[in-house]
Tab-separated table of C-alpha atoms in Angstrom:
chain	number	residue	atom	x	y	z
A	61	MET	CA	-22.009	32.135	21.446
A	62	ASN	CA	-24.729	30.732	24.037
A	63	TYR	CA	-22.361	29.418	26.083
A	64	ARG	CA	-24.890	27.972	29.015
A	65	ILE	CA	-26.888	26.356	26.368
A	66	VAL	CA	-23.870	24.833	24.941
A	67	PHE	CA	-22.547	23.044	28.415
A	68	SER	CA	-26.659	22.387	29.216
A	69	THR	CA	-26.890	20.524	26.278
A	70	THR	CA	-23.983	18.417	26.263
A	71	GLY	CA	-24.640	17.477	30.591
A	72	MET	CA	-28.001	16.053	28.619
A	73	VAL	CA	-25.988	13.708	26.178
A	74	LEU	CA	-24.207	12.549	29.551
A	75	TYR	CA	-27.916	11.866	31.059
A	76	ILE	CA	-28.524	9.794	28.224
A	77	GLU	CA	-25.605	7.909	28.002
A	78	ALA	CA	-25.839	6.989	31.225
A	79	GLY	CA	-28.876	5.486	30.898
A	80	MET	CA	-27.766	3.713	27.617
A	81	LEU	CA	-25.147	2.463	29.979
A	82	VAL	CA	-27.609	0.750	31.791
A	83	LEU	CA	-28.100	-2.079	29.035
A	84	PRO	CA	-24.208	-3.402	28.742
A	85	THR	CA	-24.351	-3.570	33.245
A	86	LEU	CA	-27.933	-6.095	32.859
A	87	ILE	CA	-25.760	-7.831	30.449
A	88	ALA	CA	-23.034	-8.122	33.129
A	89	LEU	CA	-25.097	-9.426	34.883
A	90	GLY	CA	-27.004	-11.776	33.858
A	91	TYR	CA	-24.073	-13.283	33.002
A	92	ARG	CA	-22.342	-12.631	35.525
A	93	GLU	CA	-19.534	-10.847	35.399
A	94	GLY	CA	-19.580	-8.997	38.327
A	95	GLY	CA	-16.500	-7.264	37.596
A	96	HIS	CA	-17.306	-5.163	34.582
A	97	ALA	CA	-20.933	-4.365	36.302
A	98	VAL	CA	-19.135	-2.560	38.405
A	99	ALA	CA	-17.293	-0.526	36.023
A	100	PHE	CA	-19.886	-0.319	34.058
A	101	LEU	CA	-22.242	1.296	37.652
A	102	ILE	CA	-18.971	3.977	38.169
A	103	ALA	CA	-18.835	4.946	34.818
A	104	ILE	CA	-23.079	6.092	35.033
A	105	GLY	CA	-22.094	7.544	38.021
A	106	VAL	CA	-19.654	9.687	36.130
A	107	ALA	CA	-21.769	10.509	33.327
A	108	LEU	CA	-24.341	11.325	36.284
A	109	LEU	CA	-22.215	13.341	38.043
A	110	GLY	CA	-21.294	15.107	34.982
A	111	GLY	CA	-24.630	15.293	33.562
A	112	PHE	CA	-25.059	17.269	36.842
A	113	LEU	CA	-22.745	19.790	37.498
A	114	LEU	CA	-23.655	21.161	33.635
A	115	ARG	CA	-27.091	20.949	33.762
A	116	ARG	CA	-27.159	23.086	37.120
A	117	LEU	CA	-23.693	24.996	36.739
A	118	CYS	CA	-25.008	25.564	32.738
A	119	LYS	CA	-28.794	26.552	32.769
A	120	PRO	CA	-29.252	28.876	30.019
A	121	LEU	CA	-30.452	32.015	30.379
A	122	ARG	CA	-32.342	31.622	26.776
A	123	PRO	CA	-33.184	28.745	24.386
A	124	ASP	CA	-30.869	30.132	21.435
A	125	ILE	CA	-29.224	27.746	19.308
A	126	PHE	CA	-27.662	28.791	15.792
A	127	SER	CA	-25.500	27.604	13.544
A	128	LYS	CA	-22.074	27.953	16.067
A	129	GLU	CA	-24.003	26.425	18.962
A	130	GLY	CA	-24.643	23.513	17.077
A	131	PHE	CA	-20.545	22.446	15.520
A	132	VAL	CA	-19.226	23.624	19.309
A	133	ILE	CA	-22.493	21.217	21.005
A	134	VAL	CA	-21.128	18.134	18.633
A	135	ALA	CA	-18.213	18.680	18.926
A	136	LEU	CA	-17.972	19.148	22.970
A	137	ALA	CA	-20.609	15.667	23.113
A	138	TRP	CA	-18.688	12.920	21.168
A	139	LEU	CA	-15.817	14.315	23.418
A	140	ALA	CA	-17.424	13.526	26.269
A	141	LEU	CA	-19.763	10.748	25.600
A	142	SER	CA	-16.150	9.316	24.266
A	143	LEU	CA	-14.089	10.130	27.934
A	144	VAL	CA	-16.866	8.340	30.091
A	145	GLY	CA	-17.401	5.699	27.540
A	146	ALA	CA	-14.320	4.455	27.746
A	147	LEU	CA	-14.229	4.090	31.742
A	148	PRO	CA	-15.619	0.337	31.672
A	149	PHE	CA	-13.229	-0.772	29.191
A	150	TYR	CA	-10.726	1.025	31.214
A	151	LEU	CA	-11.811	0.181	34.870
A	152	SER	CA	-12.844	-3.247	33.829
A	153	GLY	CA	-9.001	-4.504	32.846
A	154	THR	CA	-10.895	-4.388	29.298
A	155	ILE	CA	-8.028	-2.297	27.932
A	156	PRO	CA	-5.566	-1.694	30.282
A	157	ARG	CA	-4.289	1.659	28.502
A	158	TYR	CA	-6.758	4.755	28.925
A	159	ILE	CA	-5.874	5.970	25.807
A	160	ASP	CA	-6.595	2.952	23.843
A	161	ALA	CA	-9.956	2.291	25.276
A	162	PHE	CA	-10.794	5.906	24.165
A	163	PHE	CA	-9.238	5.882	21.130
A	164	GLU	CA	-11.909	2.215	20.605
A	165	THR	CA	-14.599	3.852	22.334
A	166	VAL	CA	-14.680	6.601	19.780
A	167	SER	CA	-13.966	4.334	16.460
A	168	GLY	CA	-17.418	3.202	17.792
A	169	PHE	CA	-19.738	5.895	18.120
A	170	THR	CA	-17.867	7.428	15.187
A	171	THR	CA	-18.468	4.002	13.020
A	172	THR	CA	-14.818	4.150	12.018
A	173	GLY	CA	-14.193	0.308	13.096
A	174	ALA	CA	-10.941	0.644	14.111
A	175	THR	CA	-9.461	-0.872	16.535
A	176	LEU	CA	-6.381	-1.558	18.832
A	177	LEU	CA	-8.235	-5.260	20.027
A	178	THR	CA	-5.657	-7.918	18.761
A	179	ASP	CA	-8.200	-10.426	19.791
A	180	VAL	CA	-11.674	-9.825	20.361
A	181	GLU	CA	-12.661	-13.002	20.870
A	182	VAL	CA	-10.824	-13.031	24.660
A	183	LEU	CA	-14.081	-10.178	25.069
A	184	SER	CA	-17.136	-10.723	28.329
A	185	HIS	CA	-20.436	-10.460	27.182
A	186	SER	CA	-20.931	-7.153	28.142
A	187	MET	CA	-18.087	-5.242	26.508
A	188	HIS	CA	-18.624	-6.878	24.091
A	189	PHE	CA	-22.575	-5.806	23.753
A	190	TRP	CA	-21.072	-1.934	24.833
A	191	ARG	CA	-18.356	-2.298	21.787
A	192	CYS	CA	-21.129	-3.218	19.294
A	193	PHE	CA	-23.580	-0.613	21.451
A	194	THR	CA	-21.527	2.233	20.674
A	195	HIS	CA	-21.671	1.828	16.731
A	196	TRP	CA	-25.750	1.757	16.985
A	197	ILE	CA	-26.019	5.013	18.979
A	198	GLY	CA	-22.987	6.835	16.469
A	199	GLY	CA	-25.164	4.987	13.738
A	200	MET	CA	-28.184	7.734	13.820
A	201	GLY	CA	-25.953	10.561	15.410
A	202	ILE	CA	-26.232	10.536	19.408
A	203	LEU	CA	-27.181	14.500	18.949
A	204	VAL	CA	-30.092	13.424	16.944
A	205	PHE	CA	-31.736	11.894	19.574
A	206	VAL	CA	-31.124	14.790	22.006
A	207	THR	CA	-33.074	16.496	19.829
A	208	VAL	CA	-36.218	14.197	20.286
A	209	VAL	CA	-36.287	13.607	23.946
A	210	SER	CA	-35.447	17.254	24.914
A	211	ALA	CA	-35.246	20.632	22.381
A	212	LYS	CA	-37.025	23.537	24.606
A	213	ALA	CA	-36.504	24.850	20.763
A	214	PRO	CA	-37.768	23.021	18.206
A	215	ASP	CA	-37.196	25.590	14.828
A	216	ARG	CA	-33.461	26.041	16.251
A	217	THR	CA	-32.360	22.047	16.651
A	218	MET	CA	-32.051	21.964	12.618
A	219	HIS	CA	-29.104	23.403	13.337
A	220	ILE	CA	-27.249	20.389	15.527
A	221	LEU	CA	-29.019	18.586	12.602
A	222	ARG	CA	-27.379	20.458	10.207
A	223	ALA	CA	-23.937	19.794	12.104
A	224	GLU	CA	-24.842	15.631	12.765
A	225	MET	CA	-26.306	14.527	9.712
A	226	PRO	CA	-24.500	12.966	6.978
A	227	GLY	CA	-24.550	14.358	3.790
A	228	PRO	CA	-25.049	17.844	1.959
A	229	THR	CA	-27.911	18.787	3.579
A	230	MET	CA	-30.300	17.810	6.260
A	231	ASP	CA	-33.752	17.663	4.373
A	232	LYS	CA	-37.416	17.842	6.959
A	233	ILE	CA	-39.304	15.340	6.318
A	234	VAL	CA	-42.149	15.828	7.918
A	235	PRO	CA	-43.530	20.205	9.322
A	236	ARG	CA	-41.485	19.577	12.380
A	237	VAL	CA	-37.941	18.908	13.263
A	238	ARG	CA	-38.452	16.716	16.397
A	239	ASP	CA	-41.586	14.666	14.291
A	240	GLY	CA	-39.002	13.859	11.373
A	241	VAL	CA	-36.453	12.992	13.610
A	242	LYS	CA	-38.628	10.530	15.209
A	243	ILE	CA	-40.166	8.745	11.825
A	244	LEU	CA	-36.108	8.247	10.795
A	245	TYR	CA	-35.434	6.956	14.314
A	246	LEU	CA	-38.233	4.284	13.785
A	247	ILE	CA	-36.656	3.810	10.478
A	248	TYR	CA	-33.391	2.756	12.054
A	249	ILE	CA	-34.818	0.137	15.016
A	250	VAL	CA	-37.197	-1.405	12.653
A	251	LEU	CA	-34.680	-2.506	10.137
A	252	THR	CA	-32.309	-3.815	13.111
A	253	LEU	CA	-35.150	-5.550	14.174
A	254	VAL	CA	-35.822	-7.102	11.173
A	255	GLU	CA	-31.454	-7.473	10.704
A	256	PHE	CA	-31.737	-9.767	14.380
A	257	ILE	CA	-35.481	-11.630	13.704
A	258	ALA	CA	-33.133	-13.124	10.443
A	259	LEU	CA	-29.989	-13.684	11.528
A	260	LEU	CA	-31.641	-15.759	13.967
A	261	LEU	CA	-33.085	-17.299	11.156
A	262	ALA	CA	-30.454	-17.621	9.410
A	263	GLY	CA	-29.001	-19.901	12.494
A	264	MET	CA	-26.941	-17.135	14.683
A	265	SER	CA	-27.165	-17.872	18.383
A	266	LEU	CA	-29.432	-14.563	20.495
A	267	PHE	CA	-26.799	-12.797	21.553
A	268	ASP	CA	-24.502	-12.833	17.826
A	269	ALA	CA	-27.247	-11.328	16.331
A	270	ILE	CA	-28.310	-9.144	18.863
A	271	VAL	CA	-24.438	-7.304	18.332
A	272	HIS	CA	-24.441	-8.066	14.929
A	273	ALA	CA	-27.375	-5.666	14.033
A	274	MET	CA	-26.193	-3.303	15.988
A	275	SER	CA	-22.874	-2.860	14.428
A	276	THR	CA	-24.684	-3.771	10.344
A	277	ALA	CA	-26.630	-0.500	11.231
A	278	GLY	CA	-24.752	1.499	12.966
A	279	THR	CA	-22.466	0.157	9.468
A	280	GLY	CA	-19.471	0.121	11.511
A	281	GLY	CA	-18.102	-3.105	11.659
A	282	PHE	CA	-17.322	-4.570	14.848
A	283	GLY	CA	-17.567	-8.583	15.507
A	284	LEU	CA	-17.551	-11.365	18.015
A	285	LEU	CA	-15.081	-13.114	15.711
A	286	ASN	CA	-11.462	-12.449	14.847
A	287	ASN	CA	-12.046	-13.633	11.233
A	288	SER	CA	-15.300	-11.057	11.374
A	289	MET	CA	-18.300	-12.769	9.520
A	290	ALA	CA	-15.769	-15.715	7.917
A	291	GLY	CA	-16.808	-18.201	10.554
A	292	TYR	CA	-20.459	-18.187	10.601
A	293	PRO	CA	-23.042	-19.643	8.652
A	294	VAL	CA	-23.804	-18.794	4.458
A	295	ALA	CA	-27.076	-17.765	5.214
A	296	CYS	CA	-25.587	-14.964	7.584
A	297	GLN	CA	-23.282	-13.332	5.102
A	298	TRP	CA	-25.850	-13.484	2.280
A	299	VAL	CA	-28.439	-11.504	5.015
A	300	VAL	CA	-25.482	-9.001	6.704
A	301	GLY	CA	-24.350	-7.997	3.328
A	302	PHE	CA	-28.000	-6.690	2.435
A	303	PHE	CA	-28.691	-5.175	5.086
A	304	MET	CA	-25.429	-3.510	4.238
A	305	VAL	CA	-26.706	-2.038	1.430
A	306	PHE	CA	-29.967	-1.549	3.149
A	307	PHE	CA	-28.139	0.880	5.731
A	308	GLY	CA	-26.449	2.648	3.160
A	309	ILE	CA	-29.592	3.623	1.483
A	310	ASN	CA	-31.106	7.527	2.075
A	311	PHE	CA	-33.570	6.726	5.316
A	312	ASN	CA	-35.798	9.258	3.802
A	313	LEU	CA	-36.003	6.890	0.940
A	314	PHE	CA	-37.769	4.506	2.918
A	315	PHE	CA	-39.951	6.856	4.709
A	316	LEU	CA	-41.515	7.790	1.454
A	317	MET	CA	-41.481	4.080	1.075
A	318	ALA	CA	-43.783	4.229	4.276
A	319	ILE	CA	-46.427	5.984	3.329
A	320	GLY	CA	-46.857	4.996	-0.047
A	321	ARG	CA	-44.696	7.122	-2.665
A	322	PHE	CA	-42.961	3.792	-3.896
A	323	ARG	CA	-42.830	6.067	-7.425
A	324	THR	CA	-40.950	8.714	-5.555
A	325	ALA	CA	-38.311	6.227	-3.544
A	326	LEU	CA	-37.922	4.483	-6.747
A	327	ARG	CA	-37.179	7.811	-8.959
A	328	SER	CA	-34.277	8.722	-6.903
A	329	HIS	CA	-31.371	9.112	-8.969
A	330	GLU	CA	-28.807	9.204	-5.993
A	331	MET	CA	-30.536	4.952	-4.853
A	332	LEU	CA	-29.754	4.455	-8.679
A	333	CYS	CA	-26.310	5.401	-8.415
A	334	PHE	CA	-25.832	3.177	-5.299
A	335	LEU	CA	-27.516	0.277	-6.004
A	336	SER	CA	-26.092	0.334	-9.823
A	337	ILE	CA	-22.849	0.342	-8.438
A	338	ILE	CA	-22.915	-2.665	-6.268
A	339	VAL	CA	-24.772	-4.576	-9.165
A	340	ILE	CA	-21.723	-3.174	-11.061
A	341	ALA	CA	-18.668	-3.574	-9.427
A	342	SER	CA	-19.702	-7.023	-7.506
A	343	GLY	CA	-20.498	-8.825	-10.922
A	344	VAL	CA	-16.775	-7.492	-12.343
A	345	ILE	CA	-14.893	-8.176	-9.398
A	346	ALA	CA	-16.969	-12.200	-9.075
A	347	PHE	CA	-16.182	-13.089	-12.508
A	348	ASN	CA	-12.163	-11.836	-11.545
A	349	ILE	CA	-12.023	-14.311	-8.648
A	350	ALA	CA	-14.162	-17.159	-9.614
A	351	PRO	CA	-10.191	-19.111	-9.948
A	352	LEU	CA	-10.290	-18.673	-6.989
A	353	TYR	CA	-13.058	-20.505	-5.547
A	354	GLY	CA	-15.035	-23.931	-6.030
A	355	SER	CA	-18.105	-22.582	-7.248
A	356	ALA	CA	-19.712	-19.280	-8.201
A	357	GLU	CA	-22.181	-18.951	-5.525
A	358	GLU	CA	-19.149	-18.059	-3.250
A	359	SER	CA	-17.144	-16.012	-5.552
A	360	ALA	CA	-20.302	-14.038	-5.979
A	361	ARG	CA	-21.202	-14.661	-2.309
A	362	HIS	CA	-17.648	-12.620	-1.217
A	363	ALA	CA	-18.515	-10.189	-3.934
A	364	PHE	CA	-21.843	-9.090	-3.017
A	365	PHE	CA	-20.509	-9.401	0.242
A	366	GLN	CA	-17.188	-7.044	0.313
A	367	THR	CA	-18.270	-5.083	-2.188
A	368	ALA	CA	-21.263	-4.103	0.245
A	369	SER	CA	-18.956	-3.525	2.989
A	370	ILE	CA	-16.501	-1.721	1.480
A	371	LEU	CA	-19.023	0.800	-0.100
A	372	SER	CA	-21.046	1.515	3.536
A	373	THR	CA	-17.971	1.480	5.305
A	374	THR	CA	-18.705	-1.219	7.877
A	375	GLY	CA	-15.667	-3.376	7.257
A	376	PHE	CA	-17.445	-6.847	7.970
A	377	SER	CA	-15.076	-9.357	6.179
A	378	THR	CA	-15.859	-13.432	5.013
A	379	VAL	CA	-12.237	-13.314	3.212
A	380	ASP	CA	-8.893	-11.823	2.846
A	381	PHE	CA	-9.690	-9.969	0.320
A	382	THR	CA	-5.394	-9.172	0.065
A	383	THR	CA	-5.165	-12.725	-2.177
A	384	TRP	CA	-7.589	-11.498	-4.631
A	385	PRO	CA	-5.919	-10.068	-7.942
A	386	ALA	CA	-5.121	-6.872	-8.502
A	387	LEU	CA	-7.920	-5.494	-10.520
A	388	SER	CA	-10.773	-6.390	-7.317
A	389	GLN	CA	-8.585	-4.696	-5.046
A	390	GLY	CA	-8.514	-1.814	-7.056
A	391	ILE	CA	-12.099	-1.742	-7.299
A	392	LEU	CA	-12.895	-2.224	-3.047
A	393	PHE	CA	-9.916	0.562	-2.762
A	394	VAL	CA	-12.746	2.974	-5.523
A	395	LEU	CA	-15.302	1.766	-3.015
A	396	MET	CA	-13.557	2.604	0.327
A	397	PHE	CA	-13.887	6.511	-1.025
A	398	LEU	CA	-17.164	6.324	-2.424
A	399	GLY	CA	-19.681	5.727	0.531
A	400	GLY	CA	-23.538	5.302	1.105
A	401	CYS	CA	-26.492	7.592	0.445
A	402	SER	CA	-26.569	11.320	1.975
A	403	GLY	CA	-29.252	10.635	4.579
A	404	SER	CA	-27.479	7.032	4.972
A	405	THR	CA	-26.060	5.689	8.451
A	406	ALA	CA	-23.348	5.059	5.527
A	407	GLY	CA	-20.251	7.323	5.942
A	408	GLY	CA	-17.447	7.935	2.947
A	409	LEU	CA	-17.427	11.031	0.760
A	410	LYS	CA	-21.789	10.315	-0.449
A	411	ILE	CA	-23.133	9.100	-3.735
A	412	SER	CA	-24.641	12.507	-3.744
A	413	ARG	CA	-21.285	14.766	-3.729
A	414	VAL	CA	-19.758	12.336	-6.223
A	415	MET	CA	-23.055	13.046	-8.860
A	416	MET	CA	-22.400	16.730	-8.287
A	417	LEU	CA	-19.182	16.504	-8.491
A	418	PHE	CA	-19.018	13.904	-11.911
A	419	GLN	CA	-21.863	15.965	-13.255
A	420	SER	CA	-19.940	19.385	-12.483
A	421	PHE	CA	-16.794	17.948	-15.276
A	422	CYS	CA	-19.420	17.316	-17.667
C-alpha cells in the first residue's frame, strides 16, 4: 500500500474543498450574512491547514496508484470532505449539533438527499447555496475532479475513477484518462448552465435557478422550499422534470452526440430501456391518478415529474404522492431501486445492471 500517495491525494482534496468554500463565502458577503461568512472562512482555514499538513508530511516517494490505493483514497477523501464541509453549518449555528451537520453534509456530497432539517426555508442564502453545491460537487465525484487538476500518474488514475464512478465499468472515451474526464465535466457544466437558463426563462428567480440547477445536476434533491418544487410555476416543474431525465442518461452518450455519432448514441439499449421505463411508468401512473386532478396536463405532469424524480433518485416532488392509489405508489417504489444509466449522476442499481440481471434469467 502506497500510504503516502493516499494521504497526499487526500490533502489535495482538502485544498480543492477550500477553493469551493470560497463561493458560498462570497454569497454570504453579497447578502450581508457576516456571521455565516466567518463560519465559511474558518472552514477554509481548516481545509487549507489540513491539506498543507497532509501534503507536506506525506510527500509520495513514487506516484503509483493501484486498485487498493484507489479505494482507500476515495473513502478517506469523502470522509475528509464531509468532516470539513460540516463546519459551516455547525459554526454558524444553522445546525447546532456537529453530528447532525455531518449527516447533512454527507447526504449532500453523496447526493442522497436525506435531511434532518424540518424547515429549510429559514436557511440563509449562503447555507442554501453550500447545501445544494455539495450535491453538484458530489454528482460527478470530487475524485474525478482531482484527476483533472493533479494526477501525476495519469495512467494510474483509472484506479481512482473505477472506485469513484458509478456503473459497472469506467471506460475511456478518449485515449487519455484526464482528457476523457475533462470532456465529461464539460458536459456536466454545460447541462447545468442550460438548465439554469431554462429555469430563468420559466420564471424562476436568479438565486433559485442556480441552486436548483446544481441540485438537479447532482440528482440530490435539496431545495429552498419545504414543499420542494410544488411552490414553483408549472413551467419550472416541467424543466426540472426533463433535466432529471437528462442527468440520468449516460454522459458518454452525450459525448457521442457532441462529436456527431448520433446513430451510435441513439442505438444504446441502456438509454432506450431507461426512456421506455419513464414513458410507460408515467403513462400508467397518469391514467391511474387522473380522477384526483382537474386536467390531463396536471395528472401527466405530476406522473412524469415523480417518475423522473424517483427513477433518477433526485427526490424532488410536486405533490404528496402518498395520497395516490396503491398501483402508482407501487410503481414508484419499484422505480426507486432501478436508478439511472451507468455513467450518469443518478443513483440506484443502474439500468445496465437491471438489464444484465434480466438477461441472465432469460
